[in-house]
Short mmCIF file of C-alpha atoms in Angstrom, two decimals:
data_model
loop_
_atom_site.label_atom_id
_atom_site.label_comp_id
_atom_site.label_asym_id
_atom_site.label_seq_id
_atom_site.Cartn_x
_atom_site.Cartn_y
_atom_site.Cartn_z
CA MET A 1 -0.04 0.22 -0.12
CA ALA A 2 1.29 3.51 -1.01
CA LYS A 3 2.12 5.68 1.67
CA PRO A 4 0.35 9.04 1.88
CA THR A 5 2.56 11.71 0.50
CA PHE A 6 2.97 15.35 1.66
CA PHE A 7 0.89 16.48 -1.69
CA THR A 8 -2.14 14.22 -0.30
CA ALA A 9 -2.00 15.53 3.03
CA PHE A 10 -2.08 18.91 1.39
CA LEU A 11 -5.36 18.11 -0.35
CA LEU A 12 -6.85 16.55 2.30
CA ILE A 13 -6.45 19.75 4.47
CA SER A 14 -7.55 22.23 1.76
CA SER A 15 -10.60 20.21 1.06
CA LEU A 16 -11.35 20.28 4.63
CA TYR A 17 -11.17 24.08 4.86
CA ILE A 18 -12.87 24.88 1.78
CA SER A 19 -15.81 22.48 2.73
CA SER A 20 -15.95 24.53 5.91
CA TYR A 21 -15.52 27.77 4.37
CA PHE A 22 -18.49 27.25 1.81
CA SER A 23 -20.84 25.81 4.40
CA VAL A 24 -20.29 29.25 6.42
CA SER A 25 -20.76 31.22 3.30
CA LYS A 26 -23.76 29.36 2.58
CA ALA A 27 -25.36 29.92 5.94
CA TYR A 28 -24.73 33.70 5.92
CA ASP A 29 -26.11 33.79 1.97
CA SER A 30 -29.29 33.08 3.03
CA ALA A 31 -30.15 36.19 4.72
CA PRO A 32 -32.94 38.21 2.92
CA SER A 33 -32.46 41.99 2.53
CA PRO A 34 -34.13 43.86 5.00
CA PRO A 35 -37.64 45.72 4.42
CA ILE A 36 -38.01 49.35 3.62
CA VAL A 37 -39.74 51.31 6.30
CA SER A 38 -43.10 52.65 5.74
CA GLY A 39 -42.32 56.44 4.42
CA LEU A 40 -39.25 56.05 2.79
CA SER A 41 -38.69 55.09 -1.03
CA TRP A 42 -35.58 54.12 -3.25
CA THR A 43 -36.66 56.95 -5.66
CA PHE A 44 -38.22 59.73 -3.17
CA TYR A 45 -36.62 62.68 -4.41
CA GLN A 46 -36.82 61.47 -8.25
CA LYS A 47 -39.18 64.60 -8.96
CA SER A 48 -38.19 67.00 -6.20
CA CYS A 49 -34.52 66.84 -6.38
CA PRO A 50 -33.33 64.12 -9.13
CA LYS A 51 -29.62 65.08 -8.93
CA VAL A 52 -29.15 65.21 -5.28
CA GLU A 53 -27.21 61.78 -5.22
CA SER A 54 -24.95 63.00 -8.05
CA ILE A 55 -24.46 66.45 -6.29
CA ILE A 56 -23.32 64.84 -3.15
CA ARG A 57 -20.94 62.26 -4.85
CA LYS A 58 -19.26 64.89 -6.82
CA GLN A 59 -18.74 67.03 -3.97
CA LEU A 60 -17.30 64.33 -1.53
CA GLN A 61 -14.88 62.94 -4.52
CA LYS A 62 -13.38 66.79 -3.99
CA VAL A 63 -13.13 66.47 -0.58
CA PHE A 64 -11.74 62.98 -0.59
CA LYS A 65 -9.32 64.32 -2.87
CA GLU A 66 -7.88 66.49 -0.23
CA ASP A 67 -8.30 64.16 2.83
CA ILE A 68 -9.49 60.51 2.50
CA GLY A 69 -9.51 60.10 5.99
CA GLN A 70 -12.94 62.23 6.10
CA ALA A 71 -14.52 59.22 4.63
CA ALA A 72 -13.95 57.34 7.87
CA ALA A 73 -15.29 60.47 9.83
CA LEU A 74 -18.74 60.49 8.07
CA LEU A 75 -19.17 57.11 8.27
CA ARG A 76 -18.91 57.23 11.62
CA LEU A 77 -21.07 59.78 12.09
CA HIS A 78 -23.93 57.98 10.29
CA PHE A 79 -23.22 55.02 13.30
CA HIS A 80 -23.52 57.72 15.65
CA ASP A 81 -26.74 59.17 14.71
CA CYS A 82 -28.52 56.12 13.77
CA PHE A 83 -27.63 54.23 17.26
CA VAL A 84 -28.81 57.05 19.43
CA GLN A 85 -32.44 57.92 18.85
CA GLY A 86 -32.41 57.01 15.30
CA CYS A 87 -31.39 58.15 11.89
CA ASP A 88 -32.90 61.70 12.43
CA ALA A 89 -29.59 63.73 12.01
CA SER A 90 -30.01 64.70 16.06
CA VAL A 91 -26.07 64.33 16.21
CA LEU A 92 -25.43 67.47 14.19
CA LEU A 93 -27.45 69.44 16.30
CA ASP A 94 -25.58 72.02 18.55
CA GLY A 95 -26.43 72.48 22.35
CA SER A 96 -29.01 74.87 23.66
CA ALA A 97 -30.29 76.29 26.67
CA SER A 98 -32.03 73.16 27.52
CA GLY A 99 -28.51 71.09 27.75
CA PRO A 100 -25.71 69.97 25.95
CA SER A 101 -25.79 68.03 22.62
CA GLU A 102 -25.28 64.61 21.72
CA GLN A 103 -21.64 66.15 20.41
CA ASP A 104 -20.96 66.75 24.08
CA ALA A 105 -21.37 63.18 25.54
CA PRO A 106 -17.88 61.23 25.56
CA PRO A 107 -18.24 59.01 22.70
CA ASN A 108 -18.88 62.02 20.26
CA LEU A 109 -16.10 64.34 21.51
CA THR A 110 -13.94 63.21 18.64
CA LEU A 111 -16.55 63.20 15.91
CA ARG A 112 -16.05 64.79 12.62
CA GLY A 113 -17.50 66.10 9.40
CA PHE A 114 -20.29 68.45 10.45
CA LYS A 115 -18.79 71.03 8.34
CA ILE A 116 -18.84 68.75 5.38
CA ILE A 117 -22.54 67.78 5.98
CA ASN A 118 -23.60 71.23 6.14
CA ASP A 119 -21.79 72.33 3.03
CA LEU A 120 -23.48 69.72 1.04
CA ARG A 121 -26.85 70.51 2.58
CA ALA A 122 -26.03 74.19 1.12
CA LEU A 123 -25.15 72.59 -2.37
CA VAL A 124 -28.40 70.42 -2.37
CA HIS A 125 -30.83 73.12 -1.06
CA LYS A 126 -29.23 75.93 -3.72
CA ALA A 127 -29.87 73.03 -6.30
CA CYS A 128 -33.73 71.96 -5.23
CA GLY A 129 -34.68 74.18 -2.46
CA ARG A 130 -35.17 73.07 0.94
CA VAL A 131 -36.67 69.35 0.25
CA VAL A 132 -33.69 67.30 1.36
CA SER A 133 -33.20 66.41 5.04
CA CYS A 134 -29.79 66.31 7.04
CA ALA A 135 -30.40 62.92 7.84
CA ASP A 136 -30.78 61.77 4.12
CA ILE A 137 -27.59 63.65 3.62
CA VAL A 138 -25.67 62.01 6.20
CA ALA A 139 -27.10 58.35 5.10
CA LEU A 140 -26.11 59.48 1.48
CA ALA A 141 -22.57 60.77 2.38
CA ALA A 142 -21.73 57.58 4.61
CA ARG A 143 -22.48 55.53 1.41
CA ASP A 144 -20.42 57.38 -0.49
CA SER A 145 -17.80 57.22 2.02
CA VAL A 146 -17.86 53.53 1.65
CA TYR A 147 -17.71 53.35 -2.24
CA LEU A 148 -15.15 56.16 -2.54
CA SER A 149 -12.70 54.49 -0.33
CA GLY A 150 -12.98 51.22 -2.41
CA GLY A 151 -16.22 49.54 -0.80
CA PRO A 152 -19.51 48.29 -2.38
CA ASP A 153 -21.89 50.96 -4.09
CA TYR A 154 -25.44 50.44 -3.05
CA ASP A 155 -29.23 52.30 -2.92
CA VAL A 156 -29.99 54.17 0.06
CA PRO A 157 -33.91 54.36 0.92
CA LEU A 158 -34.83 58.06 1.10
CA GLY A 159 -37.53 60.34 3.00
CA ARG A 160 -36.16 60.50 6.50
CA ARG A 161 -36.66 63.81 8.36
CA ASP A 162 -34.70 65.72 10.53
CA GLY A 163 -35.18 65.50 14.83
CA LEU A 164 -36.63 68.44 16.42
CA SER A 165 -34.29 67.20 19.71
CA PHE A 166 -31.19 65.50 20.79
CA ALA A 167 -30.47 62.74 23.09
CA THR A 168 -29.24 63.14 26.57
CA ARG A 169 -25.87 62.20 27.94
CA ASP A 170 -27.13 59.17 29.25
CA ALA A 171 -29.19 58.10 26.38
CA THR A 172 -26.12 58.50 24.21
CA LEU A 173 -23.83 56.49 26.72
CA GLN A 174 -26.22 53.47 26.52
CA ASN A 175 -26.82 53.08 22.94
CA LEU A 176 -22.90 53.40 21.63
CA PRO A 177 -21.02 50.57 21.80
CA ALA A 178 -17.81 51.10 23.68
CA PRO A 179 -14.24 49.96 22.22
CA PHE A 180 -13.84 48.36 25.59
CA HIS A 181 -17.06 46.04 25.63
CA ASN A 182 -16.56 42.71 24.51
CA ALA A 183 -18.64 40.92 21.79
CA SER A 184 -21.33 39.30 23.74
CA THR A 185 -22.21 42.90 25.52
CA ILE A 186 -22.17 44.12 22.15
CA LEU A 187 -24.19 41.41 20.70
CA SER A 188 -26.86 41.80 23.59
CA SER A 189 -26.84 45.50 23.15
CA LEU A 190 -27.44 45.47 19.10
CA ALA A 191 -29.89 42.72 19.47
CA THR A 192 -32.61 45.31 20.99
CA LYS A 193 -32.24 46.82 17.65
CA LYS A 194 -32.95 44.00 15.52
CA PHE A 195 -29.42 43.29 14.60
CA ASP A 196 -27.93 39.50 14.42
CA PRO A 197 -24.45 38.23 14.93
CA THR A 198 -23.80 38.72 11.11
CA ASP A 199 -24.99 42.43 11.05
CA VAL A 200 -22.71 43.17 14.30
CA VAL A 201 -19.53 41.67 12.38
CA ALA A 202 -20.39 43.53 9.45
CA LEU A 203 -21.14 46.76 10.72
CA SER A 204 -17.72 46.27 12.73
CA GLY A 205 -16.29 45.97 9.50
CA GLY A 206 -16.60 49.94 9.30
CA HIS A 207 -13.23 49.68 11.23
CA THR A 208 -11.54 48.92 8.09
CA ILE A 209 -10.99 52.52 7.45
CA GLY A 210 -10.16 55.40 9.83
CA ILE A 211 -8.06 56.45 13.24
CA SER A 212 -8.43 56.07 16.63
CA HIS A 213 -7.06 58.03 19.96
CA CYS A 214 -4.80 55.77 22.13
CA SER A 215 -7.47 56.29 25.01
CA SER A 216 -9.78 53.94 23.26
CA PHE A 217 -7.59 51.03 23.69
CA THR A 218 -4.71 51.91 26.05
CA ARG A 219 -6.38 49.63 29.01
CA ARG A 220 -5.47 46.89 26.58
CA LEU A 221 -1.52 47.97 26.98
CA TYR A 222 -1.03 49.19 30.37
CA PRO A 223 -0.62 48.34 33.29
CA THR A 224 -0.89 44.82 31.81
CA GLN A 225 -0.91 43.78 28.10
CA ASP A 226 -4.17 42.35 26.77
CA ARG A 227 -3.13 38.31 26.11
CA SER A 228 -5.22 38.18 23.01
CA MET A 229 -2.96 40.74 21.36
CA ASP A 230 -0.15 39.89 19.14
CA GLN A 231 3.27 40.77 20.73
CA THR A 232 4.59 42.73 17.68
CA PHE A 233 1.48 44.62 17.22
CA ALA A 234 1.26 45.27 21.26
CA LYS A 235 4.90 46.91 20.87
CA ASN A 236 4.57 49.05 17.90
CA LEU A 237 1.15 50.48 19.64
CA LYS A 238 3.28 51.33 22.73
CA GLY A 239 5.41 52.98 20.75
CA VAL A 240 2.38 55.33 19.30
CA CYS A 241 0.97 55.46 22.96
CA PRO A 242 3.96 55.28 25.57
CA THR A 243 1.33 56.06 28.25
CA GLN A 244 -1.98 55.30 29.27
CA ASP A 245 -2.95 58.69 28.74
CA SER A 246 -1.60 59.45 25.59
CA SER A 247 -3.33 61.55 23.15
CA ASN A 248 -1.95 60.45 19.88
CA THR A 249 -3.86 58.50 17.04
CA THR A 250 -3.09 55.42 15.07
CA VAL A 251 -4.90 53.69 11.86
CA LEU A 252 -8.09 50.99 12.88
CA ASP A 253 -6.53 48.56 10.25
CA ILE A 254 -2.98 48.12 10.00
CA ARG A 255 -3.16 46.65 6.51
CA SER A 256 -4.88 48.99 4.31
CA PRO A 257 -5.97 52.03 6.69
CA ASN A 258 -7.29 54.17 3.67
CA LYS A 259 -9.10 51.45 1.71
CA PHE A 260 -12.63 50.03 2.44
CA ASP A 261 -11.82 46.26 2.27
CA ASN A 262 -11.74 42.90 4.28
CA LYS A 263 -8.31 43.64 5.83
CA TYR A 264 -10.16 44.57 9.21
CA TYR A 265 -11.21 40.64 9.85
CA VAL A 266 -7.73 39.38 8.38
CA ASP A 267 -6.28 41.40 11.34
CA LEU A 268 -8.62 40.02 13.87
CA MET A 269 -7.55 36.49 12.62
CA ASN A 270 -3.90 37.67 13.41
CA ARG A 271 -4.69 38.99 16.61
CA GLN A 272 -4.00 42.70 15.73
CA GLY A 273 -7.72 43.98 16.41
CA LEU A 274 -7.09 47.67 17.98
CA PHE A 275 -10.21 47.34 20.31
CA THR A 276 -11.57 44.97 22.49
CA SER A 277 -14.65 45.24 21.01
CA ASP A 278 -12.80 44.33 17.37
CA GLN A 279 -10.84 41.45 18.50
CA ASP A 280 -13.40 39.77 20.71
CA LEU A 281 -15.27 39.03 17.61
CA TYR A 282 -12.60 36.33 16.63
CA THR A 283 -12.45 34.90 20.21
CA ASN A 284 -16.48 34.72 20.67
CA SER A 285 -17.65 31.60 19.61
CA ARG A 286 -20.97 33.08 18.46
CA THR A 287 -18.94 35.49 15.81
CA ARG A 288 -15.80 34.02 15.24
CA SER A 289 -16.97 32.08 12.07
CA ILE A 290 -18.14 34.91 10.80
CA VAL A 291 -14.95 36.75 11.02
CA THR A 292 -13.12 34.00 9.36
CA SER A 293 -15.81 33.82 6.33
CA PHE A 294 -15.58 37.76 5.84
CA ALA A 295 -11.52 37.23 5.76
CA VAL A 296 -11.47 34.73 2.90
CA ASN A 297 -14.10 36.51 0.94
CA GLN A 298 -14.24 39.99 0.63
CA THR A 299 -17.50 39.97 -1.68
CA LEU A 300 -19.47 37.55 1.01
CA PHE A 301 -18.45 40.67 3.44
CA PHE A 302 -19.44 43.57 0.98
CA ASP A 303 -22.98 42.10 0.66
CA LYS A 304 -23.57 41.43 4.08
CA PHE A 305 -22.19 45.08 5.17
CA VAL A 306 -24.79 46.47 2.79
CA VAL A 307 -27.85 44.46 4.37
CA ALA A 308 -26.69 45.50 7.74
CA MET A 309 -26.34 49.09 6.61
CA VAL A 310 -29.50 49.66 4.98
CA LYS A 311 -31.17 47.85 8.03
CA MET A 312 -29.11 50.51 10.13
CA SER A 313 -30.29 53.66 8.23
CA GLN A 314 -33.83 52.88 8.84
CA LEU A 315 -33.46 52.94 12.73
CA SER A 316 -36.43 55.10 14.26
CA VAL A 317 -36.89 57.28 11.15
CA LEU A 318 -38.87 60.02 11.02
CA THR A 319 -41.13 60.56 8.07
CA GLY A 320 -43.95 62.11 6.69
CA ASN A 321 -45.20 64.98 8.69
CA THR A 322 -42.96 64.07 11.53
CA GLY A 323 -39.89 66.14 12.37
CA GLU A 324 -38.82 68.50 10.10
CA ILE A 325 -36.51 69.32 7.09
CA ARG A 326 -33.60 71.93 8.71
CA ALA A 327 -32.30 74.75 6.57
CA ASN A 328 -29.34 74.44 8.71
CA CYS A 329 -28.13 70.93 9.81
CA SER A 330 -26.83 72.13 13.50
CA VAL A 331 -29.74 74.23 14.43
CA ARG A 332 -33.72 73.50 14.50
CA ASN A 333 -35.75 75.45 12.27
CA ALA A 334 -37.91 77.18 15.11
CA ASN A 335 -34.48 78.08 16.68
CA ASN A 336 -33.47 79.56 12.59
CA MET A 337 -35.65 82.19 11.83
CA PRO A 338 -33.61 84.85 10.45
CA PHE A 339 -31.80 82.46 8.41
CA LEU A 340 -35.06 80.84 7.34
CA ALA A 341 -36.37 84.25 6.62
CA SER A 342 -33.09 84.91 4.25
CA VAL A 343 -33.72 81.05 2.33
CA VAL A 344 -37.39 82.29 1.52
CA GLU A 345 -36.19 85.74 0.15
CA GLU A 346 -33.58 83.91 -1.64
CA GLU A 347 -35.52 81.39 -3.21
CA VAL A 348 -38.38 84.04 -3.67
CA GLY A 349 -35.86 86.22 -5.83
CA GLU A 350 -34.53 82.98 -7.95
CA LYS A 351 -37.71 82.02 -9.27
CA ALA A 352 -38.76 86.05 -10.03
CA ARG A 353 -35.28 86.28 -11.98
CA SER A 354 -35.79 82.52 -13.75
CA GLU A 355 -39.56 83.62 -14.78
CA TYR A 356 -38.45 87.13 -15.93
#
């Protein structure tokens, strides 16, 4: 009887791996697309502002040409808006006499992109009038941030209205997963928003672009190092963050920090996830196989990311006659009457000139 060769053994191991991979992929491929919330539509602005998406994309192409880091900032802005009080652009509101805004809560202190959103709003409203909400602009900007940095392009259901209030500090803290949370905590938290483990792992893939401040992960380095962290990776991080209270920043994905791809999951398999909330996805038995499937199949990750993003973008949305369409994304219309008056005068003037 012939002895088994190395090549034979290699084929056997490979076939077992491939079989395992396809069974995992098949399990996650069966999930249906999320339904569209009543009041939203794929063609909401077809008549009132047909060029809204092209206006936003063209402007963001210019923005990202100057600073691709803004793509991650706008994607993060959408996450932080939707998880707290729903996708109502409440995170854009400035504080008032009634209290501090969502921007003043600890998880939001490093949010960026507010001026970009208001600039987009100005361009869109100049072209179409005040018909497109800031909440929709944030959702479209997040989609284009993904696509323009190398990720999937996808349709976004539109028709959101802007909220009239912002969430409290406590509500903000309760609804945003923290970087030091483990996978079990995050799975339980997001299950209340109807996200399953595949959704959670897919949404976490947003960390394939962007940066983080040292304060979000130095507890994994000091006073003792997290055992789940690769030694060389930890050594390099200590060079960037020499003390627990360092104010420096580093990239979330060491392999391709400015490209939206599946390398984030490769990082996790190599114990190079930056946050506890990242790395524990590969440690937890409920999410480990999902991480693996995304690491070896970028198309699968993209497909599941789109499903989860469309689902997230519809969290507790305001539609129809609820909410408003802000004339300035950072201020409620009721607090912005002088600006609104100038907008009306400008629109009337433009209409008169066009008729003349």
